[in-house]
Each structure stands twice: as C-alpha cells, then as structure tokens.
Coordinates of C-alpha atoms in Angstrom, one line a residue:
X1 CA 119.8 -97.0 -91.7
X2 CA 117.7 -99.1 -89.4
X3 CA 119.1 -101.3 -86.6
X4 CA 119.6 -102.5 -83.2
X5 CA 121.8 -99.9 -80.6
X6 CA 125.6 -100.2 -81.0
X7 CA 126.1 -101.8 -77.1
X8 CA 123.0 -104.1 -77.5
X9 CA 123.5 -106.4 -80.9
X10 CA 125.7 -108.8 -80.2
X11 CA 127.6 -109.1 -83.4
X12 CA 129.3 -106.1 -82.1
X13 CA 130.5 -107.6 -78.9
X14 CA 134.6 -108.2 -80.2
X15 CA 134.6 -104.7 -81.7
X16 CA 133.4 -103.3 -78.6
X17 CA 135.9 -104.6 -76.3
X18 CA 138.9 -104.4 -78.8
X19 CA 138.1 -100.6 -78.5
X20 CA 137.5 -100.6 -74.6
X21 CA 140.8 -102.5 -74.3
X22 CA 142.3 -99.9 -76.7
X23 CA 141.1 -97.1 -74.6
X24 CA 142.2 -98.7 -71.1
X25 CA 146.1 -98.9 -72.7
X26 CA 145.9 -95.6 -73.6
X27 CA 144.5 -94.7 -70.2
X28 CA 141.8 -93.0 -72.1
X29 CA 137.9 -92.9 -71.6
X30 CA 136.5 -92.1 -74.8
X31 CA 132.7 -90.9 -73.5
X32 CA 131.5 -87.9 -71.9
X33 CA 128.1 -87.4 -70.4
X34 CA 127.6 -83.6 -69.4
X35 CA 124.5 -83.3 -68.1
X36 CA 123.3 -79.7 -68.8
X37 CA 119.7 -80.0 -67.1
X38 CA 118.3 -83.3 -64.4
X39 CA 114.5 -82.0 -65.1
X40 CA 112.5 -83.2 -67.7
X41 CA 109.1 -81.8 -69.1
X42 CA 107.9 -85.3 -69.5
X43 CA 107.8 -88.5 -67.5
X44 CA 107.9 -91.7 -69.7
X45 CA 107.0 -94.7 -67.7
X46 CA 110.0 -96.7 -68.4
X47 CA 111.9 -94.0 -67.0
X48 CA 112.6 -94.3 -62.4
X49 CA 113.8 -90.6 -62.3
X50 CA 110.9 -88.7 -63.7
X51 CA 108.1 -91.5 -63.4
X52 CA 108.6 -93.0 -60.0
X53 CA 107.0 -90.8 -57.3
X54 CA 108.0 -92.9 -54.4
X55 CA 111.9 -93.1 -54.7
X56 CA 114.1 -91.1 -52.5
X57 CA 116.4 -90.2 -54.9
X58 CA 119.4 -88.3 -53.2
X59 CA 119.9 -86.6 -57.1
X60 CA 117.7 -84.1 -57.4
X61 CA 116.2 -82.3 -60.3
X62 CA 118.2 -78.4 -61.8
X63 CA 120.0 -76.8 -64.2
X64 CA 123.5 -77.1 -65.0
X65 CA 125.4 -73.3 -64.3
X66 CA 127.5 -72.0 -66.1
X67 CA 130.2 -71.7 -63.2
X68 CA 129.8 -75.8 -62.4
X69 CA 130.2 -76.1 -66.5
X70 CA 133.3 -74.1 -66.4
X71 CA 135.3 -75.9 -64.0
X72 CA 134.1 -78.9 -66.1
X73 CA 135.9 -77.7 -68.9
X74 CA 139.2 -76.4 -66.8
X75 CA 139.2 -80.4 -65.7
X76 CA 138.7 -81.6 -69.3
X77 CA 141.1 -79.6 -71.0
X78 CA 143.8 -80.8 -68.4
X79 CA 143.2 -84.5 -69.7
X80 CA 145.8 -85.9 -71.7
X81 CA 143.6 -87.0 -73.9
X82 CA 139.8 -86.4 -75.7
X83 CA 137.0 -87.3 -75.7
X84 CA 135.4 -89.9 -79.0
X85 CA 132.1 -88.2 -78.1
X86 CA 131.0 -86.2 -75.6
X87 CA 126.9 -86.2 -75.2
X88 CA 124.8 -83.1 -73.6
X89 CA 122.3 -85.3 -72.3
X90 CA 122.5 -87.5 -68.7
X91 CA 118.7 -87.8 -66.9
X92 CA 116.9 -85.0 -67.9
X93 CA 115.9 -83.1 -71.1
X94 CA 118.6 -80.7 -71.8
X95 CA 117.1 -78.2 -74.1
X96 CA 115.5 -76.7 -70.7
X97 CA 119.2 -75.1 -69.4
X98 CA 118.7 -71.7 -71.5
X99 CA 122.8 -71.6 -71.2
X100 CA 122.8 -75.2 -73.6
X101 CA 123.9 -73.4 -77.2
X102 CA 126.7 -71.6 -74.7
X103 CA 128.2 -74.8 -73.1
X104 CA 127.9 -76.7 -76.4
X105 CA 129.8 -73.8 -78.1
X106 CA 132.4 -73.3 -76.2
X107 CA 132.8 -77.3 -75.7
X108 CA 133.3 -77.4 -79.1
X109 CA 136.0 -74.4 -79.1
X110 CA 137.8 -76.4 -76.6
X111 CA 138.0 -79.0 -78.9
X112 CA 137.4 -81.2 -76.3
X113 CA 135.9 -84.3 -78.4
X114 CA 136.0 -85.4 -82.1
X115 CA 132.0 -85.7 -82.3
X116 CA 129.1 -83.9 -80.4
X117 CA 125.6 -85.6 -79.7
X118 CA 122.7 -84.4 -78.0
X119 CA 119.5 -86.7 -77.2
X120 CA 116.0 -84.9 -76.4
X121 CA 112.2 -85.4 -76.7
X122 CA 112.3 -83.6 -79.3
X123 CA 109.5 -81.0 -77.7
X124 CA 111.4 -78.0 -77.9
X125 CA 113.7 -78.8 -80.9
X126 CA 112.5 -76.1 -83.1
X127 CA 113.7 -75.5 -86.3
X128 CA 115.3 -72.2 -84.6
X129 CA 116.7 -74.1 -81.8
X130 CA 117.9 -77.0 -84.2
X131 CA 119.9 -74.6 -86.2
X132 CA 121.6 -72.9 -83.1
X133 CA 122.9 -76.3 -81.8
X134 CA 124.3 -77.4 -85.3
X135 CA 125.9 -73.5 -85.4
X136 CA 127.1 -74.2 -82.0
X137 CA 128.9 -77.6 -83.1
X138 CA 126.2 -80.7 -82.4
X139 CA 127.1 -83.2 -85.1
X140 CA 124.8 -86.0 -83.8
X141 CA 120.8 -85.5 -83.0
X142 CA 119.3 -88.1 -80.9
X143 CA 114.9 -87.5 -80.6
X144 CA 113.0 -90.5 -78.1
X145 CA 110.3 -91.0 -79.8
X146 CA 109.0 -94.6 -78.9
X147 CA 105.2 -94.1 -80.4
X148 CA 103.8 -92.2 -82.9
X149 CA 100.2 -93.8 -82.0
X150 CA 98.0 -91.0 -80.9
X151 CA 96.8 -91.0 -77.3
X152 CA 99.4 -93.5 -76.8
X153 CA 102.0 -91.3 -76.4
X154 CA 100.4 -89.4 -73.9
X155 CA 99.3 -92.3 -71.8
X156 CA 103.4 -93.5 -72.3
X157 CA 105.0 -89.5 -71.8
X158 CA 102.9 -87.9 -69.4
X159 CA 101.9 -85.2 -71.7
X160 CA 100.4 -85.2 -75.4
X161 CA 103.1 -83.5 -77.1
X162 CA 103.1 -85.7 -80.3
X163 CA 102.1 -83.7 -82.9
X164 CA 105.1 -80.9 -81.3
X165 CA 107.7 -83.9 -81.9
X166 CA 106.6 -85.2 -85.3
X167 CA 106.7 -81.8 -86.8
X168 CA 110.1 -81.1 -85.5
X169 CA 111.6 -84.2 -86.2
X170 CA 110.1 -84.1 -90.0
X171 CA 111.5 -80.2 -90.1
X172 CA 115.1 -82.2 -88.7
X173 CA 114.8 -84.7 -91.5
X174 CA 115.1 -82.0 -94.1
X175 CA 117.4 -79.4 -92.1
X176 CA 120.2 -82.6 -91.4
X177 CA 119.6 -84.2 -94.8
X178 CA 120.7 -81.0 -96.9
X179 CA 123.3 -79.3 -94.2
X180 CA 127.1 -79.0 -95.7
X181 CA 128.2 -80.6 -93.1
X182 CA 127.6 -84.3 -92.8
X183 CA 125.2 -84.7 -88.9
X184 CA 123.1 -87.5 -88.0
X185 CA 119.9 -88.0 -86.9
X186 CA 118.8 -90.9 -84.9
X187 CA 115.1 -91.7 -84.2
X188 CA 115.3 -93.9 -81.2
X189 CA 112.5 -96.6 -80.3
X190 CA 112.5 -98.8 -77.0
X191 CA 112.0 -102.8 -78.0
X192 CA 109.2 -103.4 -75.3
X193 CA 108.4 -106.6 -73.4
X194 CA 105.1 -105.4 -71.8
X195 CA 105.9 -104.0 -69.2
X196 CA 105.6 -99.9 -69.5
X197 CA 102.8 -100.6 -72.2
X198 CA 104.4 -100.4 -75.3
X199 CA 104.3 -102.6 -77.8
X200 CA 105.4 -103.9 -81.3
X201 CA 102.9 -102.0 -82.8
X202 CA 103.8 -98.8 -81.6
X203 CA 107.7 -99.5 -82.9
X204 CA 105.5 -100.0 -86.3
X205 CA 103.5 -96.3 -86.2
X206 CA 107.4 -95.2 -85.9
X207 CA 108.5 -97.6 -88.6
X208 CA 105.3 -96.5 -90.6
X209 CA 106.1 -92.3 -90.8
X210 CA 109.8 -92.5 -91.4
X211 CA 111.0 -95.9 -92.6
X212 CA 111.5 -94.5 -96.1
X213 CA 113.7 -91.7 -94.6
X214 CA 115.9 -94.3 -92.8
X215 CA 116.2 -96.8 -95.7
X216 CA 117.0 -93.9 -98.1
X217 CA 119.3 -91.8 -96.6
X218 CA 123.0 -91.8 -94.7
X219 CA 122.4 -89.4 -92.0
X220 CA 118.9 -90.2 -91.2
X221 CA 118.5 -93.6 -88.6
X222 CA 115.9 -95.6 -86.6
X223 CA 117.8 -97.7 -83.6
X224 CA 115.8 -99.9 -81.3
X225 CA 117.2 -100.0 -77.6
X226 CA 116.1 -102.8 -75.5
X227 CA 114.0 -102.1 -72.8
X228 CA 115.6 -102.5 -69.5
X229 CA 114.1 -101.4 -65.8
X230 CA 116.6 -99.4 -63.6
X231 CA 117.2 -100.0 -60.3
X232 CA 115.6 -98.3 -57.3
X233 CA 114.6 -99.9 -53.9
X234 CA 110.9 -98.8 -54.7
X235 CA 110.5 -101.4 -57.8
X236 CA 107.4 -103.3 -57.5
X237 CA 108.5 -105.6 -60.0
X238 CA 110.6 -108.5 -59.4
X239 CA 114.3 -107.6 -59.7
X240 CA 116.8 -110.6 -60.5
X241 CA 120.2 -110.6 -60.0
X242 CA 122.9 -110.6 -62.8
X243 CA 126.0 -110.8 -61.8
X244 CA 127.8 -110.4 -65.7
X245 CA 130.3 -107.7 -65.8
X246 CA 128.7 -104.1 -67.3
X247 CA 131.8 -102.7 -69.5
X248 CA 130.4 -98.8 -69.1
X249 CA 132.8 -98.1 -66.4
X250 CA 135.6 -98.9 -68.7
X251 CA 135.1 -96.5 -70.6
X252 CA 132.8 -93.7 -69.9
X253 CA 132.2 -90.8 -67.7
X254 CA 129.0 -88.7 -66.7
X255 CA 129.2 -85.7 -64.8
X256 CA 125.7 -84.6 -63.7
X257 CA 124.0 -81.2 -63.9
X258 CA 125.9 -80.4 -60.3
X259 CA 129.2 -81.4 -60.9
X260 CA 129.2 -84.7 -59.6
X261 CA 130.9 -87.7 -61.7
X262 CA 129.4 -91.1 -62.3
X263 CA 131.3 -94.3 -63.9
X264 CA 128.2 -94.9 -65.0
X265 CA 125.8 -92.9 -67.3
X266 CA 122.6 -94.3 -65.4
X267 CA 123.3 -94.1 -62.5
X268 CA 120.2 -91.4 -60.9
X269 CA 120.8 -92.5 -57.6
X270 CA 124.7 -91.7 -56.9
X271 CA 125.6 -95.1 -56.1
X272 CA 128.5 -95.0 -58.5
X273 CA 129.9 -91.4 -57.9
X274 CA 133.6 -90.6 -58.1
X275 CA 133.6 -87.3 -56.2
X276 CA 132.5 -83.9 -57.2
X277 CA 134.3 -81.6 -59.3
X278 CA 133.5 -78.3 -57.5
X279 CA 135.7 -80.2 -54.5
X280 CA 139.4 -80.1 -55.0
X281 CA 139.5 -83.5 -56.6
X282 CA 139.9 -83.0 -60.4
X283 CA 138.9 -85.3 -62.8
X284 CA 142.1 -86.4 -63.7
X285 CA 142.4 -87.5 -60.0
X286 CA 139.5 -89.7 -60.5
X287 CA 139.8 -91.6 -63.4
X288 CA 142.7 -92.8 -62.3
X289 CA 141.5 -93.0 -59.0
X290 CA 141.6 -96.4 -56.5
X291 CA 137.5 -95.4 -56.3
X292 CA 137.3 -96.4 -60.1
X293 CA 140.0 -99.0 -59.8
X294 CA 137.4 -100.6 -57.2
X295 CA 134.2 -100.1 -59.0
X296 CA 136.2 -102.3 -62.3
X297 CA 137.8 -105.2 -59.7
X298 CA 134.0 -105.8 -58.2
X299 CA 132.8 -106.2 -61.8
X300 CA 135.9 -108.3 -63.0
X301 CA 135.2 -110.4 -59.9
X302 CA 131.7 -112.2 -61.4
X303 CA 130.0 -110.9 -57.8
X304 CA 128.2 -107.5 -57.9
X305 CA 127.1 -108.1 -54.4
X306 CA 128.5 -105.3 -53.4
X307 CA 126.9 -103.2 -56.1
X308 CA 123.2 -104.0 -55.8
X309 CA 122.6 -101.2 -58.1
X310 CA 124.8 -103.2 -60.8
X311 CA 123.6 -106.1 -59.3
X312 CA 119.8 -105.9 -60.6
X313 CA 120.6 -103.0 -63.6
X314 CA 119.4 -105.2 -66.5
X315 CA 121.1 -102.4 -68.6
X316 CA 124.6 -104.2 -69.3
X317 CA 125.8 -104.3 -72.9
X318 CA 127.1 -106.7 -75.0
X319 CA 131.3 -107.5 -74.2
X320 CA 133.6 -110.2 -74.6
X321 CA 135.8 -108.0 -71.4
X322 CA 135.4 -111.0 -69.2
X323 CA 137.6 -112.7 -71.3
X324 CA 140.7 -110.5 -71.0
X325 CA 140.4 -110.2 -67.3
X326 CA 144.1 -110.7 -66.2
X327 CA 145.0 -108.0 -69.1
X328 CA 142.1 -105.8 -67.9
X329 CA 143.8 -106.2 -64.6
X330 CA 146.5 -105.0 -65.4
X331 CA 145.7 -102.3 -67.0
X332 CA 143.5 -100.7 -64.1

C-alpha cells in the first residue's frame, strides 16, 4: 500500500477523533512512546535534536537502562487499561540500547499493548537483528528512508549509509513478506517543501526501488509524512504562529530514555513533561493529573500562548476535536 500518514490525510479526520473521544470515556490513552536510546548515528537536516548545533536542549542524548525500563513497566502494568500500540522509538535511533530485544521482550510478556512498532534508519537492522526483534514480539517495522539518490542521502543524513539501508530493507521485504505471522513494514518518505533539500524527486528514487513491493503486497507500505520544522528558540527560519488545537495530548504518551513523560511525542525540549517516573509520581498519577488536565484546557482554549512550543510546532494532525469541546471538557 502506498499513502499519505494516518494523522496527516484529512479524509481521516472524523475517524480520528471518534477514537480519541472513545479513548478519553474510557480514560484510556491508547499510544506509548518508550524511548530506549536519545542518540542517533545520523543527523537528518529536518531533524532539531541531532542536526541543530546551537540549541540548548535541557534533553540530552543516552541510553535507556534497564532499571529506568523496569519501573516503566511496574507503572504500566498498574494501568487499568493497554496500550493500542506501544512504539520503541522517541528521538533517537533505538537499535543503539544493546538491552532493546530485552525491553521489547519482556514488554511484550507483559502484554502491555495489542501491537508493537519500532521505527529506525534502518543502518543496523540486520537480517540477524531483524529476526531477534520479530522473535522478541515487534509486529510493526518502521525504516526512514527519505532518498534513495546517491550522495543525496549523505548530504541529507550526515553519513553515506545508503547502500547499508537498501540492503536491509530489501532483506526486510522478503523476511516480513514470508513470516507466519502477519508484521508490517512501512518505508517512510518526508513530503518536502524545500526547505531541508529534499525534493519530489528524491520521494521518486524511493517510489522507483520499491513501488512494486508496495502495490503488490499487504504487509509491505510506502507512507509520505509531511514535512514540518520543530520548534527551538535557535530557528533561523521564520516561525508562524498556529494557534489550532494538536489532538496528541489526548491520546498519547512518551516516556524518554530517562524516565521522564511527555504528552507529547516531539517534544526534545521538555516543555510538555508530566513528571519523571523514577520520582514517586507514577504514571497513573499523571495521566490523570491537573498537569495534563492543563496542557488539554490551553489547547481547547484556541490560544497556545502559553505554549510557544505548541504555538509555532507546525506538526498538528488532522481532527475534528475542536468541535466536541464542551464533551471534551468534560471528559478531562
């Protein structure tokens, strides 16, 4: 299959808040991000956190431990409820934590979600490596890819691993095509407007190497994000304000690579933090915290001056929340 991201088309902007609105009267979230590792071994240009060498952030860049990942997993299991998905991926590349086939593994003996994903450059996703994570319980592969145009996707990445990245993602194609058990892998390409240097024709060297796959096959996909820059007081582009409400926070989690919860799954900069799990506060505690509650009513309100990090994110999905705002009140 071949199409536009789920949260970006905007023919699925009533199914998306029918389920967000399901969720919220079931005082559910239905997303996890566990972030197992904030480093990355490339820096795409479209990304702030590994590309921008000016920024300040207060995140900084490790490994997830295995003690931090436990006490995620004592918080999660006390939920009354779990996860739709739960993604081992945040900022960083998380094939670096050498503890990732553990924490998938025993996520999944938890039975903590229905489905598993993981999203990665693809660099180290060796056929070894591949076959440990779908042993270990990943139902969903997610490889950035952007370009397949050579030198391009240096210039783009920071580092000319292309050649590493087609040959795994071509060993993928047959490993998930032919497993017993029905996984997915998703090719993901950036819609460019300029900016970072990508263009349509990269999206077509993509298009060109594994259109056939995608058009020919249930469990093999190419999805186009739109590109989107993410906030940081550094930008020397012109930021402009958009004040529309972002529906993440309604329905999503992230807990970074040191234990401490976003609402939102971009946020590098921990202007949208909950608390920090290795604190007392559990999870629990927060999402139905008056932090969260106040986070939704600033969004709900039409102002995100008080959020200047919502206030200029040009990452906000397609929804129709807006229009439910008195049930959505009520049900914060």
């Amino acid at each position: 299959m071949i199409y536009l991201a789920y949260g970006c088309d905007p023919k699925n902007a009533a199914e998306r808040t029918e389920n967000i609105l399901a969720s919220l009267s079931n005082h559910e979230a239905t997303s996890l991000f566990i972030e197992p590792s904030s480093a990355c071994n490339l820096s795409c240009k479209f990304c702030d956190f590994h590309s921008n060498k000016t920024e300040p952030f207060r995140k900084q860049k490790g490994n997830m431990s295995m003690d931090t990942f436990n006490v995620i997993m004592e918080n999660v299991r006390s939920l009354p409820f779990k996860f739709k998905v739960v993604y081992f991926n945040l900022h960083g590349e998380p094939l670096l934590n050498p503890k990732i086939v553990e924490m998938i593994r025993v996520a999944h003996e938890n039975n903590i979600a229905e489905r598993y994903s993981i999203s990665t450059n693809g660099i180290l996703l060796t056929d070894a490596r591949l076959n440990e994570l779908i042993r270990a319980g990943i139902d969903t592969f997610i490889i950035s890819l952007d370009t397949a145009k050579r030198g391009k996707y240096a210039s783009f990445k920071g580092s000319d691993k292309l050649d590493t990245v087609l040959d795994n993602i071509v060993n993928a194609i047959e490993v998930i095509s032919s497993h017993k058990r029905k996984l997915s892998l998703q090719i993901k390409c950036t819609i460019q407007t300029g900016i970072h240097g990508i263009s349509e024709s990269d999206t077509d060297s993509v298009m060109l190497l594994f259109k056939k796959h995608a058009e020919n096959s249930e469990r093999i996909h190419i999805y186009f994000l739109n590109e989107f820059n993410w906030y940081t007081k550094s930008k020397e582009i012109i930021l402009h304000a958009d004040h529309r409400l972002c529906d993440l926070l309604f329905y999503q989690v992230a807990i970074h690579y040191d234990g401490i919860v976003s609402c939102c799954c971009i946020d590098t900069n921990y202007d949208m933090t909950l608390g920090k799990l290795t604190d007392s506060v559990s999870l629990k505690e927060m999402l139905n915290g008056e932090k969260l509650c106040k986070f939704r009513k600033i969004h709900l309100s039409g102002n995100l001056d008080p959020l200047p990090t919502c206030k200029y994110c040009e990452n906000k999905p397609v929804t129709e929340l807006t229009k439910f705002k008195d049930e959505v009140l009520r049900l914060i």
